[in-house]
């Protein structure tokens, strides 16, 4: 990450003077964010953490288990799309690892899902200036005809511009939607940038277009396009949609900026392969005094297919399993049950999260006292978010124990926790540093080398402190305050 900042500084010589100042300021701001790494060796001033919490945090900071298990998953399984044979292999891997740690009641809760598989994906500018482009199909996209689609480009600088365009008028065209995503530590730019990915095909088809390319939803300038799930509306024609790498989107904009009519050719052969099995892998540390009450930590086991799913979300699996491993090895016995869940099929629509909430709805879900997920990369947390209805002081104590500030923002605990949160399960979340997360997210660059062992240990420390303190707390986090 530091190398990127330095190269950014080095490249400023090529840019006009006022822009240089801006770039240097931005780079400096990034360095400052990056150097404000949390130090968990001591708690916040004026707060003394319990000897158990202190012991767990110190053991976590020395532990390499979260890092090692993420290495194992990304190396021995690699990419693992929801519903694929590789995801099935990952479930067996998780069962074996959970048992190895010493988790009890290790089991898979299976569910069925529609399985989408990527095919060939190519694109090129046909005229003017013929040249290859780098694209990737968005998840769930239909294929082009086998011979591809060749058509004139209709350009929309932003998704809003497309939505404001009159219906009709794009007959036979390939729509190109640009629009850049802003970098932010908490990934705040993702939601707005993501709309074109989810709804771009529908809005373009309403106006007569036959295919869509979007500028990747990402913050890098590398030549890898970013995949991710898209959606069709039921009553609108389904047209193929792909993401262009950022430099390719720039290339289209420069060519269009010269006032030229542009023709593009694209060929994609993804397929829906029918219903296949996915599942959630679950393991418990059974509570010593209140075994029926559950504190849940999690990540998602599936990944996109382009990378090996290291930061998204091998790291979340590693952090959750790593925290359980440290707690078991410490010999401390939590009062409540600590549950580790490796959710299936998150990327393709939070299917594991919905399946879990459905299966456990009622008595069991009512006994889930606190739930969270790590699904924002491998960098350490910098603030704590509360989604509880009582006992917020306990969440604040978790923050103090780790010397982290509380955030004023709300949380539903993470993507797979959302469905159980809607059923009333209290949640919290550690906001991980994610300024660079969307440089890699859903690209072939999401690989293990991007993960730092010390960062994983810090994440493990946060999760061990959380599970212990939630287990010991008197509150059930559900009452009205
Ligand atoms: Zn994820």
Coordinates of C-alpha atoms and ligand atoms in Angstrom, one line a residue:
X1 CA 0.0 0.0 0.0
X2 CA 2.9 2.3 0.9
X3 CA 4.4 1.7 -2.5
X4 CA 1.3 3.0 -4.2
X5 CA 1.5 6.3 -2.2
X6 CA 5.2 6.7 -3.1
X7 CA 4.5 6.1 -6.8
X8 CA 1.7 8.6 -6.6
X9 CA 4.1 11.2 -5.2
X10 CA 6.7 10.3 -7.8
X11 CA 4.2 10.8 -10.6
X12 CA 3.3 14.3 -9.6
X13 CA 6.1 15.7 -11.7
X14 CA 3.9 15.1 -14.8
X15 CA 0.9 17.0 -13.5
X16 CA 0.1 20.7 -13.6
X17 CA 1.2 22.7 -10.5
X18 CA -2.1 23.2 -8.6
X19 CA -3.0 19.6 -9.2
X20 CA 0.4 18.6 -7.8
X21 CA -0.5 20.3 -4.5
X22 CA -3.8 18.4 -4.4
X23 CA -2.2 15.1 -5.2
X24 CA 0.5 15.6 -2.5
X25 CA -2.2 16.6 0.0
X26 CA -4.2 13.5 -0.8
X27 CA -1.1 11.3 -0.6
X28 CA -0.2 12.9 2.7
X29 CA -3.7 12.4 4.1
X30 CA -3.4 8.7 3.1
X31 CA -0.1 8.3 4.8
X32 CA -1.5 9.9 7.9
X33 CA -4.5 7.5 7.9
X34 CA -2.2 4.6 7.4
X35 CA 0.1 5.5 10.2
X36 CA -2.7 5.9 12.7
X37 CA -2.7 2.2 13.2
X38 CA -4.3 1.1 16.4
X39 CA -2.2 -0.1 19.2
X40 CA -4.0 -2.6 21.3
X41 CA -1.3 -3.3 23.9
X42 CA -3.0 -0.8 26.2
X43 CA -6.6 0.3 26.9
X44 CA -7.9 3.8 26.7
X45 CA -6.7 6.2 29.3
X46 CA -8.8 6.0 32.5
X47 CA -10.2 2.5 31.6
X48 CA -8.7 -0.7 33.0
X49 CA -9.6 -3.9 31.1
X50 CA -10.1 -7.1 33.0
X51 CA -7.2 -9.5 33.4
X52 CA -9.1 -12.0 31.1
X53 CA -9.5 -9.4 28.3
X54 CA -5.9 -8.3 28.8
X55 CA -4.7 -11.9 28.5
X56 CA -6.8 -12.6 25.4
X57 CA -5.7 -9.4 23.6
X58 CA -2.0 -10.1 24.3
X59 CA -2.4 -13.7 23.2
X60 CA -4.1 -12.5 20.0
X61 CA -1.4 -10.0 19.2
X62 CA 1.1 -12.9 19.2
X63 CA -1.1 -15.3 17.3
X64 CA -0.6 -16.1 13.6
X65 CA -3.5 -18.4 13.4
X66 CA -5.9 -16.0 11.6
X67 CA -3.2 -15.3 9.0
X68 CA -2.2 -18.9 8.6
X69 CA -5.8 -20.2 8.1
X70 CA -6.4 -17.5 5.5
X71 CA -3.3 -18.7 3.7
X72 CA -4.6 -22.2 3.8
X73 CA -8.0 -21.3 2.4
X74 CA -6.7 -19.1 -0.4
X75 CA -4.0 -21.6 -1.3
X76 CA -5.7 -24.9 -0.9
X77 CA -9.1 -23.9 -2.3
X78 CA -8.5 -20.6 -4.1
X79 CA -11.6 -19.0 -5.8
X80 CA -14.9 -20.3 -4.5
X81 CA -18.0 -18.9 -6.1
X82 CA -21.3 -19.5 -4.3
X83 CA -22.8 -22.8 -5.4
X84 CA -19.6 -24.0 -7.2
X85 CA -17.8 -27.3 -6.6
X86 CA -14.9 -25.2 -5.1
X87 CA -17.3 -23.6 -2.5
X88 CA -18.4 -27.2 -1.6
X89 CA -14.7 -28.1 -1.1
X90 CA -14.3 -25.0 1.1
X91 CA -17.1 -26.2 3.3
X92 CA -15.3 -29.4 3.9
X93 CA -12.1 -27.4 4.6
X94 CA -14.0 -25.2 7.1
X95 CA -15.4 -28.3 8.9
X96 CA -11.9 -29.8 9.3
X97 CA -10.4 -26.5 10.5
X98 CA -13.3 -25.8 13.0
X99 CA -12.8 -29.3 14.4
X100 CA -9.0 -28.8 14.6
X101 CA -9.5 -25.6 16.6
X102 CA -11.6 -27.5 19.1
X103 CA -15.0 -26.0 18.2
X104 CA -18.0 -28.3 19.2
X105 CA -21.2 -29.2 17.2
X106 CA -19.4 -28.5 13.9
X107 CA -21.9 -28.8 11.2
X108 CA -23.0 -27.6 7.7
X109 CA -26.5 -26.2 7.3
X110 CA -27.1 -26.7 3.6
X111 CA -29.4 -24.6 1.3
X112 CA -30.1 -24.7 -2.5
X113 CA -29.3 -21.8 -4.8
X114 CA -29.1 -21.0 -8.5
X115 CA -25.5 -21.2 -9.7
X116 CA -24.0 -18.7 -12.3
X117 CA -20.8 -19.5 -14.0
X118 CA -18.5 -17.1 -15.9
X119 CA -17.5 -17.9 -19.5
X120 CA -15.4 -16.2 -22.1
X121 CA -15.4 -12.4 -22.0
X122 CA -13.8 -10.2 -24.6
X123 CA -14.3 -6.6 -25.9
X124 CA -12.7 -4.3 -28.4
X125 CA -13.1 -0.9 -29.9
X126 CA -14.0 -1.6 -33.6
X127 CA -13.9 2.0 -34.7
X128 CA -12.2 4.4 -34.5
X129 CA -8.7 3.2 -33.5
X130 CA -9.4 -0.6 -33.1
X131 CA -7.9 -2.0 -29.9
X132 CA -8.6 -4.5 -27.2
X133 CA -10.4 -3.6 -24.0
X134 CA -10.4 -5.4 -20.6
X135 CA -13.9 -6.3 -19.3
X136 CA -15.5 -8.8 -17.0
X137 CA -19.1 -10.0 -16.9
X138 CA -21.1 -8.8 -13.9
X139 CA -22.4 -11.7 -11.8
X140 CA -25.8 -12.8 -13.0
X141 CA -25.5 -11.3 -16.5
X142 CA -27.0 -13.0 -19.5
X143 CA -24.7 -14.0 -22.4
X144 CA -24.3 -12.1 -25.7
X145 CA -25.2 -14.1 -28.8
X146 CA -22.2 -16.5 -29.6
X147 CA -21.0 -14.2 -32.4
X148 CA -21.0 -11.2 -29.9
X149 CA -22.7 -7.8 -30.1
X150 CA -21.3 -5.0 -32.2
X151 CA -22.9 -1.6 -31.9
X152 CA -22.5 2.1 -31.5
X153 CA -21.8 3.5 -28.0
X154 CA -24.2 5.7 -26.2
X155 CA -22.3 7.5 -23.4
X156 CA -23.6 8.5 -20.0
X157 CA -21.0 10.3 -17.7
X158 CA -23.0 9.1 -14.6
X159 CA -25.8 6.6 -13.8
X160 CA -28.0 9.6 -12.9
X161 CA -27.5 10.9 -16.5
X162 CA -28.9 7.6 -17.8
X163 CA -31.8 7.6 -15.4
X164 CA -32.7 11.2 -16.5
X165 CA -32.6 10.2 -20.2
X166 CA -36.0 9.8 -21.8
X167 CA -37.3 6.2 -22.4
X168 CA -36.5 4.9 -25.8
X169 CA -33.9 6.6 -28.0
X170 CA -31.1 4.0 -27.4
X171 CA -32.4 1.4 -29.8
X172 CA -29.6 -1.0 -30.9
X173 CA -26.9 0.8 -28.9
X174 CA -24.4 -0.4 -26.2
X175 CA -24.7 2.0 -23.3
X176 CA -21.5 3.0 -21.5
X177 CA -21.9 4.4 -18.0
X178 CA -18.9 6.0 -16.4
X179 CA -18.9 7.7 -12.9
X180 CA -16.0 7.4 -10.5
X181 CA -16.0 6.0 -7.0
X182 CA -14.5 8.1 -4.1
X183 CA -12.0 6.6 -1.7
X184 CA -12.9 6.6 2.0
X185 CA -11.7 4.7 5.0
X186 CA -15.2 3.3 5.6
X187 CA -16.0 2.6 1.9
X188 CA -18.7 5.2 1.9
X189 CA -18.3 5.7 -1.9
X190 CA -19.4 2.1 -2.6
X191 CA -23.1 2.4 -2.2
X192 CA -23.6 5.3 -4.6
X193 CA -21.1 3.9 -7.1
X194 CA -22.8 0.5 -7.0
X195 CA -26.1 1.6 -8.4
X196 CA -25.0 1.4 -12.0
X197 CA -23.7 -2.1 -11.4
X198 CA -27.0 -3.3 -9.9
X199 CA -29.5 -1.3 -12.0
X200 CA -27.6 -0.3 -15.1
X201 CA -28.8 -3.1 -17.3
X202 CA -32.5 -2.5 -16.4
X203 CA -32.3 1.3 -17.0
X204 CA -30.5 0.8 -20.3
X205 CA -32.9 -1.9 -21.5
X206 CA -35.9 0.3 -20.7
X207 CA -34.5 2.8 -23.3
X208 CA -33.9 0.2 -26.0
X209 CA -30.2 -0.6 -25.5
X210 CA -28.9 -4.1 -26.3
X211 CA -25.9 -4.2 -23.9
X212 CA -24.1 -2.2 -21.2
X213 CA -20.5 -1.6 -20.2
X214 CA -19.8 0.3 -16.9
X215 CA -16.7 1.8 -15.5
X216 CA -15.7 -0.7 -12.8
X217 CA -16.9 0.0 -9.3
X218 CA -13.5 0.5 -7.7
X219 CA -10.9 3.1 -6.7
X220 CA -7.8 1.8 -8.5
X221 CA -6.2 2.6 -11.8
X222 CA -5.1 -0.9 -12.6
X223 CA -6.2 -2.7 -15.7
X224 CA -8.3 -5.3 -13.9
X225 CA -12.1 -4.8 -14.2
X226 CA -14.2 -5.4 -11.0
X227 CA -17.0 -8.0 -11.0
X228 CA -19.9 -8.1 -8.6
X229 CA -23.6 -9.0 -8.7
X230 CA -26.1 -7.3 -10.9
X231 CA -29.9 -7.5 -10.9
X232 CA -32.6 -7.6 -13.6
X233 CA -36.1 -6.3 -13.2
X234 CA -38.7 -9.0 -13.9
X235 CA -40.6 -7.2 -16.7
X236 CA -37.7 -5.6 -18.5
X237 CA -35.7 -7.3 -21.3
X238 CA -32.5 -8.9 -20.0
X239 CA -29.4 -7.5 -21.7
X240 CA -25.7 -8.4 -21.1
X241 CA -23.7 -6.1 -18.8
X242 CA -19.9 -6.0 -18.2
X243 CA -17.4 -3.8 -16.2
X244 CA -14.5 -2.1 -17.9
X245 CA -11.2 -1.6 -16.1
X246 CA -10.8 2.1 -15.1
X247 CA -8.0 2.8 -17.7
X248 CA -10.3 1.3 -20.4
X249 CA -13.1 3.5 -19.3
X250 CA -10.7 6.5 -19.5
X251 CA -9.8 5.4 -23.0
X252 CA -13.4 5.4 -24.1
X253 CA -13.9 8.8 -22.6
X254 CA -10.9 10.3 -24.3
X255 CA -12.0 8.9 -27.7
X256 CA -15.5 10.1 -27.2
X257 CA -14.1 13.5 -26.1
X258 CA -12.6 13.8 -29.6
X259 CA -16.2 13.9 -30.9
X260 CA -16.0 10.6 -32.7
X261 CA -18.7 8.0 -33.1
X262 CA -17.5 4.8 -31.5
X263 CA -18.4 1.2 -32.2
X264 CA -17.7 -1.5 -29.7
X265 CA -17.7 -5.3 -29.9
X266 CA -18.3 -7.5 -26.9
X267 CA -18.7 -11.3 -26.4
X268 CA -19.6 -12.9 -23.2
X269 CA -20.7 -16.5 -22.5
X270 CA -21.7 -16.8 -18.9
X271 CA -24.4 -19.5 -18.0
X272 CA -26.9 -20.2 -15.3
X273 CA -26.3 -23.9 -14.4
X274 CA -29.4 -24.6 -12.4
X275 CA -29.8 -25.3 -8.7
X276 CA -26.8 -26.4 -6.7
X277 CA -26.1 -26.8 -3.0
X278 CA -24.4 -24.2 -0.8
X279 CA -24.3 -24.0 3.0
X280 CA -23.3 -22.3 6.2
X281 CA -20.5 -23.9 8.3
X282 CA -21.1 -23.5 12.0
X283 CA -19.1 -24.4 15.1
X284 CA -19.6 -23.5 18.8
X285 CA -17.6 -23.0 22.0
X286 CA -20.5 -24.1 24.3
X287 CA -21.1 -21.7 27.1
X288 CA -20.4 -22.7 30.7
X289 CA -23.3 -21.0 32.4
X290 CA -25.8 -19.9 29.6
X291 CA -25.1 -22.3 26.8
X292 CA -28.4 -21.4 25.0
X293 CA -27.4 -17.8 24.6
X294 CA -25.3 -17.1 21.6
X295 CA -22.6 -14.6 20.7
X296 CA -22.0 -14.9 16.9
X297 CA -18.9 -14.0 14.9
X298 CA -18.5 -14.6 11.2
X299 CA -17.2 -14.1 7.8
X300 CA -18.3 -15.4 4.4
X301 CA -16.7 -18.5 2.9
X302 CA -17.5 -17.9 -0.8
X303 CA -15.6 -15.4 -3.0
X304 CA -15.7 -14.1 -6.5
X305 CA -13.9 -16.2 -9.1
X306 CA -11.3 -13.7 -10.4
X307 CA -9.0 -13.6 -7.4
X308 CA -8.6 -16.1 -4.5
X309 CA -10.9 -14.2 -2.1
X310 CA -8.2 -13.2 0.4
X311 CA -9.4 -9.8 1.5
X312 CA -13.0 -10.7 0.5
X313 CA -13.5 -12.6 2.6
X314 CA -10.9 -15.2 3.5
X315 CA -9.7 -12.6 6.0
X316 CA -13.1 -12.6 7.7
X317 CA -13.0 -16.4 8.0
X318 CA -9.5 -16.2 9.4
X319 CA -10.3 -13.5 11.9
X320 CA -13.4 -15.3 13.2
X321 CA -11.7 -18.7 13.5
X322 CA -8.6 -17.1 14.8
X323 CA -10.5 -15.4 17.7
X324 CA -12.1 -18.7 18.6
X325 CA -8.8 -20.5 18.5
X326 CA -7.2 -18.0 20.9
X327 CA -10.1 -18.2 23.3
X328 CA -10.0 -22.0 23.4
X329 CA -6.3 -22.1 23.8
X330 CA -6.4 -19.6 26.7
X331 CA -8.4 -22.1 28.7
X332 CA -10.9 -19.4 29.7
X333 CA -14.5 -20.6 29.7
X334 CA -17.1 -18.1 28.3
X335 CA -20.5 -18.1 30.1
X336 CA -22.4 -17.8 26.8
X337 CA -21.9 -19.9 23.7
X338 CA -19.5 -18.4 21.1
X339 CA -20.6 -19.4 17.6
X340 CA -18.4 -19.1 14.6
X341 CA -20.2 -19.0 11.2
X342 CA -18.7 -19.3 7.8
X343 CA -21.6 -18.1 5.6
X344 CA -22.0 -19.5 2.1
X345 CA -23.0 -17.6 -1.1
X346 CA -22.7 -14.0 0.2
X347 CA -21.5 -12.4 -3.0
X348 CA -24.4 -13.6 -5.1
X349 CA -27.1 -12.2 -2.8
X350 CA -26.4 -12.8 0.9
X351 CA -28.0 -16.2 0.5
X352 CA -26.2 -17.8 3.5
X353 CA -27.3 -14.9 5.7
X354 CA -30.9 -15.2 4.7
X355 CA -30.8 -19.0 5.0
X356 CA -29.4 -18.7 8.6
X357 CA -32.0 -16.2 9.7
X358 CA -34.8 -18.4 8.2
X359 CA -33.6 -21.6 9.8
X360 CA -33.0 -20.1 13.2
X361 CA -36.0 -17.8 13.3
X362 CA -38.0 -17.9 16.5
X363 CA -36.7 -19.4 19.8
X364 CA -33.1 -19.8 18.6
X365 CA -32.7 -16.4 17.0
X366 CA -34.3 -14.8 20.1
X367 CA -31.3 -16.3 22.1
X368 CA -28.7 -14.7 19.9
X369 CA -27.5 -11.9 22.1
X370 CA -24.9 -10.2 19.8
X371 CA -23.7 -10.8 16.3
X372 CA -21.0 -9.4 14.0
X373 CA -19.1 -10.1 10.8
X374 CA -15.7 -9.2 9.4
X375 CA -16.2 -8.5 5.7
X376 CA -14.1 -5.4 4.9
X377 CA -10.6 -6.7 4.2
X378 CA -7.7 -7.5 6.5
X379 CA -6.7 -4.1 7.8
X380 CA -7.3 -3.4 11.5
X381 CA -10.3 -1.6 12.9
X382 CA -10.2 2.1 13.7
X383 CA -13.6 2.6 15.3
X384 CA -16.5 0.6 16.8
X385 CA -20.2 0.8 15.7
X386 CA -23.1 -0.2 18.0
X387 CA -26.3 -1.8 16.9
X388 CA -27.7 -2.8 20.3
X389 CA -30.9 -1.7 22.1
X390 CA -29.5 -2.0 25.6
X391 CA -26.1 -2.5 27.2
X392 CA -24.4 0.0 24.9
X393 CA -22.0 0.6 27.8
X394 CA -20.6 -2.9 27.1
X395 CA -19.9 -2.0 23.5
X396 CA -18.3 1.2 24.6
X397 CA -16.2 -0.8 27.1
X398 CA -15.1 -3.0 24.1
X399 CA -13.9 0.1 22.4
X400 CA -12.1 1.4 25.5
X401 CA -10.4 -2.0 26.1
X402 CA -9.0 -1.7 22.6
X403 CA -8.4 2.0 22.8
X404 CA -10.7 2.7 19.8
X405 CA -13.2 5.5 19.4
X406 CA -17.0 4.8 19.1
X407 CA -18.6 5.8 15.8
X408 CA -21.8 7.7 15.7
X409 CA -22.9 5.7 12.6
X410 CA -25.5 2.9 12.9
X411 CA -24.8 -0.7 11.9
X412 CA -26.6 -4.0 11.2
X413 CA -23.5 -6.0 12.0
X414 CA -22.3 -6.8 8.4
X415 CA -23.9 -8.1 5.2
X416 CA -24.7 -11.7 6.4
X417 CA -25.9 -10.4 9.8
X418 CA -28.4 -8.0 8.2
X419 CA -31.2 -10.7 7.8
X420 CA -31.0 -11.8 11.5
X421 CA -30.7 -8.1 12.6
X422 CA -34.1 -7.5 10.9
X423 CA -35.4 -10.4 13.1
X424 CA -34.2 -8.4 16.2
X425 CA -30.7 -9.8 16.8
X426 CA -28.5 -7.0 18.4
X427 CA -25.3 -6.3 16.5
X428 CA -22.0 -4.4 16.6
X429 CA -19.2 -3.9 14.2
X430 CA -15.5 -3.1 14.1
X431 CA -15.0 -0.6 11.2
X432 CA -11.8 -1.8 9.5
X433 CA -9.6 0.6 7.7
X434 CA -10.7 0.3 4.1
X435 CA -9.2 3.3 2.1
X436 CA -7.5 0.9 -0.3
X437 CA -10.1 -2.0 -0.1
X438 CA -11.8 -1.1 -3.3
X439 CA -8.5 -1.1 -5.2
X440 CA -8.6 -4.9 -5.0
X441 CA -12.3 -5.8 -4.3
X442 CA -13.8 -8.3 -6.8
X443 CA -10.7 -8.3 -9.0
X444 CA -8.0 -10.8 -9.9
X445 CA -5.8 -8.8 -7.5
X446 CA -7.7 -10.0 -4.4
X447 CA -4.9 -12.4 -3.4
X448 CA -3.1 -13.5 -0.2
X449 CA 0.0 -11.3 -0.6
X450 CA -2.1 -8.2 0.2
X451 CA -2.6 -9.4 3.8
X452 CA -0.4 -8.5 6.7
X453 CA 0.1 -10.9 9.6
X454 CA 0.2 -8.1 12.2
X455 CA -3.0 -6.6 10.9
X456 CA -4.7 -10.0 11.1
X457 CA -3.5 -10.3 14.7
X458 CA -5.0 -6.9 15.6
X459 CA -8.3 -8.0 14.1
X460 CA -8.1 -11.2 16.1
X461 CA -7.5 -9.2 19.3
X462 CA -10.7 -7.1 18.6
X463 CA -12.8 -10.2 18.0
X464 CA -11.5 -12.0 21.1
X465 CA -12.2 -9.0 23.3
X466 CA -15.7 -8.7 21.8
X467 CA -16.7 -12.4 22.3
X468 CA -15.3 -12.5 25.9
X469 CA -16.9 -9.2 27.0
X470 CA -20.3 -10.1 25.3
X471 CA -20.2 -13.5 27.0
X472 CA -19.5 -12.0 30.4
X473 CA -22.0 -9.1 30.2
X474 CA -25.2 -9.2 32.2
X475 CA -27.2 -7.5 29.5
X476 CA -28.9 -9.3 26.6
X477 CA -28.5 -6.1 24.4
X478 CA -32.2 -6.4 23.5
X479 CA -34.1 -4.4 26.2
X480 CA -35.3 -0.8 25.9
X481 CA -33.0 1.7 27.5
Ligands
LIG1 ZN1 -17.4 -9.8 1.1

